[in-house]
mmCIF file of C-alpha atoms in Angstrom:
data_model
loop_
_atom_site.group_PDB
_atom_site.id
_atom_site.type_symbol
_atom_site.label_atom_id
_atom_site.label_comp_id
_atom_site.label_asym_id
_atom_site.label_seq_id
_atom_site.Cartn_x
_atom_site.Cartn_y
_atom_site.Cartn_z
ATOM 1 C CA MET A 1 -18.039 11.248 2.302
ATOM 2 C CA THR A 2 -18.758 14.653 0.695
ATOM 3 C CA SER A 3 -15.684 16.129 2.373
ATOM 4 C CA LYS A 4 -13.569 13.321 0.921
ATOM 5 C CA ILE A 5 -14.910 13.956 -2.570
ATOM 6 C CA LEU A 6 -14.282 17.707 -2.246
ATOM 7 C CA LEU A 7 -10.732 17.171 -0.980
ATOM 8 C CA GLY A 8 -10.018 14.567 -3.607
ATOM 9 C CA THR A 9 -11.449 16.763 -6.369
ATOM 10 C CA THR A 10 -9.323 19.698 -5.215
ATOM 11 C CA ALA A 11 -6.186 17.537 -5.196
ATOM 12 C CA LEU A 12 -7.001 16.156 -8.626
ATOM 13 C CA ALA A 13 -7.543 19.632 -10.045
ATOM 14 C CA ALA A 14 -4.273 20.854 -8.526
ATOM 15 C CA ILE A 15 -2.296 18.049 -10.129
ATOM 16 C CA LEU A 16 -3.970 18.535 -13.488
ATOM 17 C CA PHE A 17 -3.335 22.286 -13.560
ATOM 18 C CA SER A 18 0.204 21.995 -12.172
ATOM 19 C CA THR A 19 1.191 19.664 -15.010
ATOM 20 C CA GLY A 20 -0.534 21.719 -17.669
ATOM 21 C CA ALA A 21 -2.819 18.789 -18.443
ATOM 22 C CA GLN A 22 -5.603 19.078 -20.975
ATOM 23 C CA ALA A 23 -8.713 16.944 -20.620
ATOM 24 C CA ALA A 24 -9.354 14.319 -23.222
ATOM 25 C CA ASP A 25 -12.166 15.073 -25.651
ATOM 26 C CA ASP A 26 -14.251 12.065 -24.651
ATOM 27 C CA GLY A 27 -13.993 12.502 -20.853
ATOM 28 C CA LEU A 28 -14.516 9.572 -18.502
ATOM 29 C CA SER A 29 -15.539 6.242 -19.977
ATOM 30 C CA LEU A 30 -16.978 3.388 -17.916
ATOM 31 C CA LYS A 31 -15.821 -0.209 -17.975
ATOM 32 C CA MET A 32 -16.660 -3.153 -15.758
ATOM 33 C CA ALA A 33 -14.810 -6.152 -14.356
ATOM 34 C CA GLY A 34 -15.421 -8.743 -11.683
ATOM 35 C CA TRP A 35 -15.772 -12.381 -10.730
ATOM 36 C CA PHE A 36 -18.084 -14.984 -9.240
ATOM 37 C CA ARG A 37 -16.658 -17.844 -7.168
ATOM 38 C CA GLY A 38 -18.785 -20.854 -6.309
ATOM 39 C CA TYR A 39 -17.179 -23.620 -4.243
ATOM 40 C CA ALA A 40 -18.401 -26.742 -2.502
ATOM 41 C CA GLN A 41 -16.509 -27.553 0.686
ATOM 42 C CA PHE A 42 -16.358 -30.995 2.319
ATOM 43 C CA GLY A 43 -14.479 -31.744 5.515
ATOM 44 C CA SER A 44 -14.293 -32.098 9.258
ATOM 45 C CA LEU A 45 -13.215 -30.182 12.366
ATOM 46 C CA ASP A 46 -11.332 -31.529 15.365
ATOM 47 C CA ASP A 47 -13.384 -30.156 18.256
ATOM 48 C CA ASN A 48 -13.208 -30.326 22.041
ATOM 49 C CA PRO A 49 -15.530 -28.993 24.793
ATOM 50 C CA SER A 50 -13.688 -25.636 24.891
ATOM 51 C CA ASN A 51 -12.768 -24.599 21.327
ATOM 52 C CA GLY A 52 -16.203 -23.772 19.894
ATOM 53 C CA LEU A 53 -15.892 -26.112 16.902
ATOM 54 C CA ALA A 54 -18.533 -28.657 17.942
ATOM 55 C CA ASP A 55 -21.782 -29.295 16.042
ATOM 56 C CA ARG A 56 -20.567 -28.122 12.650
ATOM 57 C CA ARG A 57 -21.758 -29.519 9.314
ATOM 58 C CA ASN A 58 -19.440 -31.441 7.007
ATOM 59 C CA VAL A 59 -20.650 -29.786 3.778
ATOM 60 C CA SER A 60 -20.835 -26.094 2.884
ATOM 61 C CA PHE A 61 -21.579 -24.232 -0.356
ATOM 62 C CA GLU A 62 -19.565 -21.009 -0.607
ATOM 63 C CA THR A 63 -20.842 -18.366 -3.048
ATOM 64 C CA PHE A 64 -20.202 -15.182 -1.056
ATOM 65 C CA ASP A 65 -16.930 -14.223 -2.755
ATOM 66 C CA SER A 66 -18.156 -12.370 -5.840
ATOM 67 C CA GLU A 67 -17.653 -8.757 -6.899
ATOM 68 C CA ILE A 68 -18.539 -6.305 -9.664
ATOM 69 C CA HIS A 69 -16.031 -3.501 -10.293
ATOM 70 C CA PHE A 70 -16.991 -0.192 -11.905
ATOM 71 C CA ILE A 71 -14.028 1.750 -13.335
ATOM 72 C CA ALA A 72 -14.449 5.196 -14.865
ATOM 73 C CA GLU A 73 -11.275 6.436 -16.523
ATOM 74 C CA ALA A 74 -9.951 9.016 -18.948
ATOM 75 C CA LYS A 75 -6.609 10.197 -20.290
ATOM 76 C CA THR A 76 -5.498 13.752 -20.890
ATOM 77 C CA ALA A 77 -3.833 14.906 -24.065
ATOM 78 C CA ASN A 78 -0.406 14.865 -22.387
ATOM 79 C CA GLY A 79 -0.783 11.325 -21.034
ATOM 80 C CA LEU A 80 -2.139 11.811 -17.494
ATOM 81 C CA THR A 81 -4.612 9.075 -16.527
ATOM 82 C CA TYR A 82 -7.372 9.827 -14.008
ATOM 83 C CA GLY A 83 -10.545 8.139 -12.795
ATOM 84 C CA PHE A 84 -12.290 6.337 -9.975
ATOM 85 C CA ARG A 85 -13.066 2.748 -9.031
ATOM 86 C CA ILE A 86 -15.949 1.280 -6.983
ATOM 87 C CA GLU A 87 -16.092 -2.417 -6.049
ATOM 88 C CA LEU A 88 -19.515 -3.851 -5.210
ATOM 89 C CA GLU A 89 -19.827 -7.090 -3.251
ATOM 90 C CA GLY A 90 -22.015 -9.717 -4.916
ATOM 91 C CA ALA A 91 -23.531 -10.932 -1.634
ATOM 92 C CA SER A 92 -25.468 -9.164 1.108
ATOM 93 C CA VAL A 93 -22.737 -8.283 3.596
ATOM 94 C CA THR A 94 -22.112 -5.515 6.112
ATOM 95 C CA ASP A 95 -19.288 -4.120 3.976
ATOM 96 C CA GLN A 96 -21.372 -3.875 0.784
ATOM 97 C CA ILE A 97 -18.882 -1.614 -1.000
ATOM 98 C CA ASP A 98 -15.448 -3.204 -0.840
ATOM 99 C CA GLU A 99 -13.088 -0.534 -2.152
ATOM 100 C CA SER A 100 -13.838 2.910 -3.597
ATOM 101 C CA TYR A 101 -11.261 5.513 -4.540
ATOM 102 C CA LEU A 102 -10.183 8.053 -7.116
ATOM 103 C CA TYR A 103 -6.757 8.065 -8.715
ATOM 104 C CA VAL A 104 -4.350 10.041 -10.878
ATOM 105 C CA LYS A 105 -1.436 8.379 -12.688
ATOM 106 C CA GLY A 106 1.318 10.206 -14.486
ATOM 107 C CA SER A 107 5.035 10.562 -15.084
ATOM 108 C CA LEU A 108 5.552 11.796 -11.493
ATOM 109 C CA GLY A 109 3.859 8.783 -9.929
ATOM 110 C CA ASP A 110 0.420 7.570 -8.861
ATOM 111 C CA VAL A 111 -1.944 9.110 -6.294
ATOM 112 C CA PHE A 112 -4.897 7.213 -4.790
ATOM 113 C CA PHE A 113 -7.476 8.797 -2.468
ATOM 114 C CA GLY A 114 -10.280 6.861 -0.786
ATOM 115 C CA ASN A 115 -11.045 3.452 0.685
ATOM 116 C CA ASP A 116 -8.287 1.114 -0.444
ATOM 117 C CA ASP A 117 -5.361 -0.952 0.863
ATOM 118 C CA GLY A 118 -2.337 0.881 2.230
ATOM 119 C CA ALA A 119 1.206 1.066 0.879
ATOM 120 C CA ALA A 120 2.531 -1.645 3.222
ATOM 121 C CA ASN A 121 0.086 -4.157 1.740
ATOM 122 C CA LYS A 122 -0.195 -2.991 -1.873
ATOM 123 C CA LEU A 123 3.582 -3.013 -2.370
ATOM 124 C CA ALA A 124 4.247 -6.203 -0.367
ATOM 125 C CA TYR A 125 5.162 -9.426 -2.146
ATOM 126 C CA GLN A 126 2.396 -12.009 -1.756
ATOM 127 C CA VAL A 127 2.884 -15.668 -2.594
ATOM 128 C CA PRO A 128 1.199 -17.062 -5.727
ATOM 129 C CA ALA A 129 -2.234 -18.637 -5.520
ATOM 130 C CA ILE A 130 -2.237 -22.388 -6.051
ATOM 131 C CA THR A 131 -3.997 -22.218 -9.457
ATOM 132 C CA ARG A 132 -4.447 -19.829 -12.346
ATOM 133 C CA SER A 133 -7.888 -18.711 -11.122
ATOM 134 C CA LYS A 134 -6.191 -16.905 -8.155
ATOM 135 C CA THR A 135 -9.080 -17.931 -5.899
ATOM 136 C CA LEU A 136 -7.355 -20.137 -3.332
ATOM 137 C CA VAL A 137 -4.326 -18.713 -1.537
ATOM 138 C CA ILE A 138 -3.327 -19.297 2.057
ATOM 139 C CA GLU A 139 -2.937 -15.585 2.875
ATOM 140 C CA ASP A 140 -6.612 -14.863 2.102
ATOM 141 C CA PRO A 141 -8.988 -15.496 5.047
ATOM 142 C CA ASN A 142 -12.000 -15.747 2.696
ATOM 143 C CA PHE A 143 -11.637 -19.520 2.427
ATOM 144 C CA SER A 144 -9.953 -20.198 5.763
ATOM 145 C CA PRO A 145 -11.810 -22.654 8.042
ATOM 146 C CA ASN A 146 -13.629 -22.185 11.340
ATOM 147 C CA ALA A 147 -10.907 -21.560 13.931
ATOM 148 C CA PRO A 148 -10.787 -22.325 17.672
ATOM 149 C CA SER A 149 -12.394 -19.521 19.670
ATOM 150 C CA GLY A 150 -9.427 -19.210 22.022
ATOM 151 C CA SER A 151 -6.721 -18.768 19.389
ATOM 152 C CA SER A 152 -5.317 -15.310 18.635
ATOM 153 C CA VAL A 153 -3.946 -16.438 15.258
ATOM 154 C CA LYS A 154 -6.966 -17.931 13.492
ATOM 155 C CA TYR A 155 -5.553 -17.633 9.960
ATOM 156 C CA LEU A 156 -2.459 -16.407 8.149
ATOM 157 C CA ASN A 157 -2.392 -12.663 7.519
ATOM 158 C CA SER A 158 -1.899 -10.885 4.218
ATOM 159 C CA PRO A 159 1.354 -8.899 4.732
ATOM 160 C CA ASN A 160 0.781 -5.696 6.735
ATOM 161 C CA HIS A 161 -2.922 -5.465 5.896
ATOM 162 C CA TYR A 162 -3.861 -3.846 9.207
ATOM 163 C CA SER A 163 -5.453 -0.656 7.843
ATOM 164 C CA LEU A 164 -7.743 -2.673 5.546
ATOM 165 C CA ASP A 165 -9.880 -0.351 3.387
ATOM 166 C CA SER A 166 -9.943 2.621 5.762
ATOM 167 C CA ALA A 167 -9.943 5.971 3.959
ATOM 168 C CA LYS A 168 -6.406 7.023 3.116
ATOM 169 C CA LEU A 169 -4.114 8.993 0.852
ATOM 170 C CA PHE A 170 -1.538 6.892 -1.018
ATOM 171 C CA TYR A 171 1.330 7.905 -3.273
ATOM 172 C CA ALA A 172 3.635 5.630 -5.297
ATOM 173 C CA THR A 173 6.654 6.775 -7.275
ATOM 174 C CA PRO A 174 7.294 5.801 -10.866
ATOM 175 C CA ARG A 175 9.318 2.608 -11.181
ATOM 176 C CA PHE A 176 13.050 3.282 -11.580
ATOM 177 C CA SER A 177 15.282 0.375 -12.685
ATOM 178 C CA GLY A 178 12.676 -1.991 -11.232
ATOM 179 C CA PHE A 179 12.267 -0.164 -7.891
ATOM 180 C CA GLN A 180 9.110 1.561 -6.654
ATOM 181 C CA PHE A 181 8.479 3.338 -3.339
ATOM 182 C CA GLY A 182 5.101 4.104 -1.775
ATOM 183 C CA VAL A 183 3.697 5.811 1.303
ATOM 184 C CA SER A 184 0.160 6.100 2.661
ATOM 185 C CA TYR A 185 -1.622 7.745 5.576
ATOM 186 C CA ALA A 186 -4.992 6.888 7.168
ATOM 187 C CA PRO A 187 -6.210 9.254 9.912
ATOM 188 C CA ASP A 188 -8.666 6.720 11.346
ATOM 189 C CA LEU A 189 -8.913 2.924 11.050
ATOM 190 C CA SER A 190 -12.590 2.906 10.162
ATOM 191 C CA GLU A 191 -14.657 2.762 7.011
ATOM 192 C CA ASP A 192 -17.258 5.445 6.350
ATOM 193 C CA PRO A 193 -20.168 5.759 6.842
ATOM 194 C CA ASN A 194 -20.045 3.306 9.764
ATOM 195 C CA SER A 195 -17.391 5.334 11.601
ATOM 196 C CA GLY A 196 -19.816 7.947 12.940
ATOM 197 C CA ALA A 197 -18.564 10.672 10.614
ATOM 198 C CA VAL A 198 -21.177 12.526 8.594
ATOM 199 C CA ALA A 199 -20.826 14.982 5.729
ATOM 200 C CA GLY A 200 -18.496 17.681 6.999
ATOM 201 C CA GLY A 201 -17.845 15.793 10.253
ATOM 202 C CA PHE A 202 -14.914 14.004 11.861
ATOM 203 C CA GLU A 203 -14.356 10.480 13.163
ATOM 204 C CA SER A 204 -14.103 9.900 16.890
ATOM 205 C CA ASP A 205 -10.640 9.954 18.467
ATOM 206 C CA ALA A 206 -11.855 8.220 21.624
ATOM 207 C CA ASP A 207 -13.605 5.015 20.486
ATOM 208 C CA VAL A 208 -10.724 2.789 21.614
ATOM 209 C CA GLN A 209 -9.574 2.023 18.097
ATOM 210 C CA ALA A 210 -6.424 3.108 16.284
ATOM 211 C CA GLY A 211 -5.530 5.788 13.795
ATOM 212 C CA ASP A 212 -2.735 7.826 12.239
ATOM 213 C CA ALA A 213 -1.661 4.727 10.330
ATOM 214 C CA ILE A 214 1.515 5.368 8.359
ATOM 215 C CA GLU A 215 2.697 2.791 5.834
ATOM 216 C CA LEU A 216 5.882 2.582 3.792
ATOM 217 C CA GLY A 217 6.701 0.139 1.028
ATOM 218 C CA LEU A 218 9.578 -0.546 -1.338
ATOM 219 C CA ASN A 219 9.419 -3.227 -3.987
ATOM 220 C CA TYR A 220 11.412 -4.435 -6.944
ATOM 221 C CA SER A 221 10.088 -6.049 -10.101
ATOM 222 C CA ASN A 222 12.104 -6.807 -13.210
ATOM 223 C CA LYS A 223 12.510 -9.368 -15.985
ATOM 224 C CA PHE A 224 15.652 -10.810 -17.498
ATOM 225 C CA GLY A 225 14.515 -12.772 -20.509
ATOM 226 C CA ASP A 226 12.166 -15.483 -19.231
ATOM 227 C CA LEU A 227 13.270 -14.958 -15.617
ATOM 228 C CA GLY A 228 11.313 -12.540 -13.452
ATOM 229 C CA LEU A 229 12.385 -11.291 -10.017
ATOM 230 C CA VAL A 230 10.124 -9.688 -7.387
ATOM 231 C CA ALA A 231 11.022 -8.522 -3.872
ATOM 232 C CA SER A 232 9.653 -6.149 -1.244
ATOM 233 C CA VAL A 233 10.089 -4.685 2.228
ATOM 234 C CA THR A 234 7.220 -2.843 3.946
ATOM 235 C CA TYR A 235 6.504 -1.179 7.294
ATOM 236 C CA TYR A 236 3.278 -0.340 9.153
ATOM 237 C CA THR A 237 2.715 1.717 12.316
ATOM 238 C CA GLU A 238 -0.303 3.274 14.048
ATOM 239 C CA SER A 239 -1.279 5.292 17.119
ATOM 240 C CA LEU A 240 -3.751 4.415 19.859
ATOM 241 C CA GLU A 241 -6.785 6.583 20.427
ATOM 242 C CA ASP A 242 -7.843 8.128 23.728
ATOM 243 C CA GLY A 243 -9.453 5.705 26.132
ATOM 244 C CA ALA A 244 -7.152 2.770 25.418
ATOM 245 C CA THR A 245 -6.132 0.620 28.368
ATOM 246 C CA LEU A 246 -2.355 0.906 28.200
ATOM 247 C CA ALA A 247 -1.783 -2.102 30.445
ATOM 248 C CA THR A 248 -3.346 -4.420 27.852
ATOM 249 C CA GLN A 249 -3.548 -2.400 24.607
ATOM 250 C CA GLU A 250 -0.782 -0.939 22.484
ATOM 251 C CA GLU A 251 -0.166 0.315 18.954
ATOM 252 C CA ARG A 252 1.045 -2.160 16.366
ATOM 253 C CA ASP A 253 4.390 -1.919 14.566
ATOM 254 C CA SER A 254 4.896 -4.403 11.761
ATOM 255 C CA TYR A 255 7.612 -5.307 9.263
ATOM 256 C CA ALA A 256 7.290 -7.598 6.241
ATOM 257 C CA ALA A 257 9.706 -8.834 3.587
ATOM 258 C CA GLY A 258 9.251 -11.194 0.673
ATOM 259 C CA ALA A 259 10.731 -12.323 -2.620
ATOM 260 C CA GLY A 260 9.787 -14.496 -5.560
ATOM 261 C CA ILE A 261 10.752 -15.630 -9.035
ATOM 262 C CA THR A 262 8.862 -16.425 -12.208
ATOM 263 C CA TYR A 263 10.186 -18.551 -15.066
ATOM 264 C CA LYS A 264 7.875 -19.302 -17.965
ATOM 265 C CA GLY A 265 4.960 -21.148 -16.292
ATOM 266 C CA LEU A 266 6.598 -21.357 -12.846
ATOM 267 C CA GLN A 267 5.998 -18.992 -9.904
ATOM 268 C CA PHE A 268 7.698 -19.449 -6.539
ATOM 269 C CA GLY A 269 8.137 -17.190 -3.534
ATOM 270 C CA ALA A 270 8.004 -16.649 0.206
ATOM 271 C CA ASN A 271 7.401 -13.860 2.698
ATOM 272 C CA TYR A 272 7.943 -13.156 6.384
ATOM 273 C CA MET A 273 6.136 -10.779 8.755
ATOM 274 C CA TYR A 274 6.905 -9.659 12.300
ATOM 275 C CA THR A 275 4.310 -7.663 14.257
ATOM 276 C CA ASP A 276 4.878 -6.186 17.701
ATOM 277 C CA ASN A 277 1.709 -5.890 19.855
ATOM 278 C CA TYR A 278 -0.167 -8.113 17.438
ATOM 279 C CA ALA A 279 -3.910 -8.224 16.915
ATOM 280 C CA ALA A 280 -5.572 -9.480 13.737
ATOM 281 C CA ALA A 281 -6.691 -6.899 11.188
ATOM 282 C CA GLY A 282 -10.115 -5.437 11.956
ATOM 283 C CA TYR A 283 -11.606 -1.960 12.175
ATOM 284 C CA THR A 284 -12.343 -2.394 15.895
ATOM 285 C CA ASN A 285 -9.204 -4.388 16.763
ATOM 286 C CA VAL A 286 -6.495 -2.828 18.916
ATOM 287 C CA GLY A 287 -2.966 -4.185 19.367
ATOM 288 C CA VAL A 288 -2.376 -6.421 22.386
ATOM 289 C CA ASN A 289 0.443 -5.235 24.627
ATOM 290 C CA GLY A 290 3.273 -7.781 24.700
ATOM 291 C CA ALA A 291 1.987 -10.023 21.874
ATOM 292 C CA GLU A 292 4.550 -10.762 19.137
ATOM 293 C CA LEU A 293 3.694 -12.414 15.824
ATOM 294 C CA ASN A 294 6.180 -14.223 13.605
ATOM 295 C CA GLN A 295 4.700 -15.519 10.353
ATOM 296 C CA PHE A 296 6.234 -17.409 7.405
ATOM 297 C CA VAL A 297 4.457 -18.236 4.127
ATOM 298 C CA VAL A 298 5.715 -19.999 0.990
ATOM 299 C CA GLY A 299 3.936 -20.701 -2.290
ATOM 300 C CA VAL A 300 4.477 -22.257 -5.709
ATOM 301 C CA GLN A 301 2.404 -22.556 -8.881
ATOM 302 C CA TYR A 302 3.135 -24.141 -12.239
ATOM 303 C CA ALA A 303 0.926 -23.584 -15.287
ATOM 304 C CA THR A 304 1.113 -25.335 -18.645
ATOM 305 C CA GLY A 305 -1.576 -25.140 -21.300
ATOM 306 C CA PRO A 306 -4.992 -25.053 -19.604
ATOM 307 C CA TRP A 307 -3.656 -26.788 -16.467
ATOM 308 C CA SER A 308 -2.186 -25.269 -13.317
ATOM 309 C CA VAL A 309 -1.056 -26.879 -10.090
ATOM 310 C CA GLY A 310 0.359 -25.440 -6.897
ATOM 311 C CA ALA A 311 0.749 -25.436 -3.144
ATOM 312 C CA ASN A 312 0.975 -23.005 -0.211
ATOM 313 C CA ALA A 313 2.304 -23.573 3.299
ATOM 314 C CA GLY A 314 2.391 -21.221 6.252
ATOM 315 C CA TYR A 315 3.192 -21.040 9.933
ATOM 316 C CA GLY A 316 2.289 -18.333 12.427
ATOM 317 C CA LYS A 317 3.143 -18.015 16.113
ATOM 318 C CA VAL A 318 2.038 -15.393 18.663
ATOM 319 C CA GLU A 319 4.030 -15.187 21.902
ATOM 320 C CA PHE A 320 2.595 -13.302 24.879
ATOM 321 C CA ASP A 321 4.212 -11.897 27.987
ATOM 322 C CA GLY A 322 3.680 -14.518 30.663
ATOM 323 C CA GLY A 323 4.486 -17.555 28.528
ATOM 324 C CA ARG A 324 1.315 -18.146 26.476
ATOM 325 C CA GLU A 325 1.908 -19.226 22.872
ATOM 326 C CA ASP A 326 -0.626 -19.558 20.019
ATOM 327 C CA GLU A 327 0.381 -21.351 16.818
ATOM 328 C CA VAL A 328 -1.184 -22.174 13.459
ATOM 329 C CA LEU A 329 0.109 -24.416 10.675
ATOM 330 C CA ALA A 330 -1.678 -24.247 7.314
ATOM 331 C CA LEU A 331 -1.254 -26.331 4.155
ATOM 332 C CA LEU A 332 -3.052 -25.929 0.836
ATOM 333 C CA GLY A 333 -2.587 -27.706 -2.487
ATOM 334 C CA GLY A 334 -4.615 -28.189 -5.617
ATOM 335 C CA VAL A 335 -5.070 -28.299 -9.366
ATOM 336 C CA GLY A 336 -6.920 -26.032 -11.768
ATOM 337 C CA TYR A 337 -8.198 -26.285 -15.342
ATOM 338 C CA ASN A 338 -8.992 -23.334 -17.606
ATOM 339 C CA VAL A 339 -12.056 -24.433 -19.591
ATOM 340 C CA ALA A 340 -12.433 -21.203 -21.569
ATOM 341 C CA PRO A 341 -11.496 -17.528 -21.199
ATOM 342 C CA GLY A 342 -12.902 -16.445 -17.832
ATOM 343 C CA LEU A 343 -13.958 -19.964 -16.778
ATOM 344 C CA ASP A 344 -11.768 -21.971 -14.371
ATOM 345 C CA LEU A 345 -12.355 -25.186 -12.433
ATOM 346 C CA ASP A 346 -10.434 -25.920 -9.202
ATOM 347 C CA ALA A 347 -9.953 -28.833 -6.819
ATOM 348 C CA ALA A 348 -7.944 -28.365 -3.633
ATOM 349 C CA LEU A 349 -7.183 -29.911 -0.256
ATOM 350 C CA GLN A 350 -6.701 -27.701 2.810
ATOM 351 C CA TYR A 351 -5.373 -28.539 6.285
ATOM 352 C CA TYR A 352 -5.107 -26.290 9.378
ATOM 353 C CA ASP A 353 -3.751 -27.159 12.814
ATOM 354 C CA TRP A 354 -3.934 -24.803 15.822
ATOM 355 C CA ASP A 355 -2.166 -25.202 19.148
ATOM 356 C CA ARG A 356 -2.245 -23.078 22.302
ATOM 357 C CA SER A 357 0.061 -23.606 25.269
ATOM 358 C CA GLY A 358 1.226 -21.915 28.453
ATOM 359 C CA GLY A 359 -2.116 -21.724 30.251
ATOM 360 C CA THR A 360 -4.635 -23.921 32.017
ATOM 361 C CA THR A 361 -5.912 -27.076 30.348
ATOM 362 C CA VAL A 362 -9.236 -25.425 29.513
ATOM 363 C CA ALA A 363 -7.542 -22.302 28.106
ATOM 364 C CA ASN A 364 -5.128 -24.373 26.026
ATOM 365 C CA ASP A 365 -7.966 -26.515 24.662
ATOM 366 C CA SER A 366 -9.908 -23.378 23.687
ATOM 367 C CA GLY A 367 -7.123 -22.407 21.265
ATOM 368 C CA SER A 368 -6.358 -25.867 19.886
ATOM 369 C CA GLY A 369 -7.952 -27.872 17.081
ATOM 370 C CA ALA A 370 -7.649 -28.927 13.436
ATOM 371 C CA SER A 371 -9.528 -28.721 10.151
ATOM 372 C CA THR A 372 -9.403 -30.736 6.927
ATOM 373 C CA ALA A 373 -11.366 -29.635 3.872
ATOM 374 C CA LEU A 374 -11.756 -30.532 0.195
ATOM 375 C CA PHE A 375 -12.735 -27.716 -2.216
ATOM 376 C CA LEU A 376 -14.388 -28.224 -5.606
ATOM 377 C CA GLY A 377 -15.374 -25.061 -7.401
ATOM 378 C CA THR A 378 -15.670 -22.691 -10.332
ATOM 379 C CA THR A 379 -14.412 -19.159 -10.867
ATOM 380 C CA LEU A 380 -16.002 -16.958 -13.519
ATOM 381 C CA SER A 381 -14.167 -13.709 -14.253
ATOM 382 C CA PHE A 382 -14.236 -10.918 -16.810
#
């Protein structure tokens, strides 16, 4: 972590001096932001002897999704903005610090250094959440249901989010005529300090994970009166580490494209992702040789006054060499009410259906099932 801070500090200093920047008189100032989400979930799971969904309760209280963000920022006399951001999880989890990075923003673009999402995810178009609170969206696995143990596609993926919050360097150009380009590089798909690297040390290149993740993204955002247009194309690739079993493991290559419109209180959009040698995002996950993912997601939200209503739908299919196929269909719809600034109430209905085919009866059952859930909850944000 010390090496990252030293490198980042050196890069920051170089940019400041190269642009002739002068530090602001007041230096860094601290501000805070965050949210708390509390939701009651009621529903049922369609289980069988092989899918691992038996003996589950029908009621669950979800309060894990809360965060406090610390942002320290300053601006130089010639307009260069610099600072750092640390996001603290509000529940006791293994990944206690969500994202942490330093940044510099200026007329030549933005530079981020640290644990954050990569260019292929940050610049990708993502469908609107179903309500104004932005809590419930089908691309976020936080509120996805228990999935069959034998399914390779347990939920719908956020576009090209394979590098997660691994340490990386990310650069984005200024926006020209609505267009912005970004690129990022992560040497290792791990998150310090759990990666085995210590101060002044290096991550392992033989722990059967992936690394050298390169991400590219191009998006477009513009407004024409009340009409807004958004579109993106992004690409992700990685390299396998030593020790990988090439017969069953392979590096992932992934492409995503999406587009949407906004008009007054209406938001509507869709995206598509194709991943070769698919495996779900995870610091220890390695691509599966011969597995191909095709995923489609669509979303709409309409807000008027304190009310908002919307729906998401998505379909994902993984095809393996040998004929196996794993599928998931997900539907989500609901209504929200803004009680006061920073206080939102939501009610939503969620449905998931998984199907696995191309194997034995037991294997197919292990990847098949369904879930129906009702959500009632509150989001507090500041």
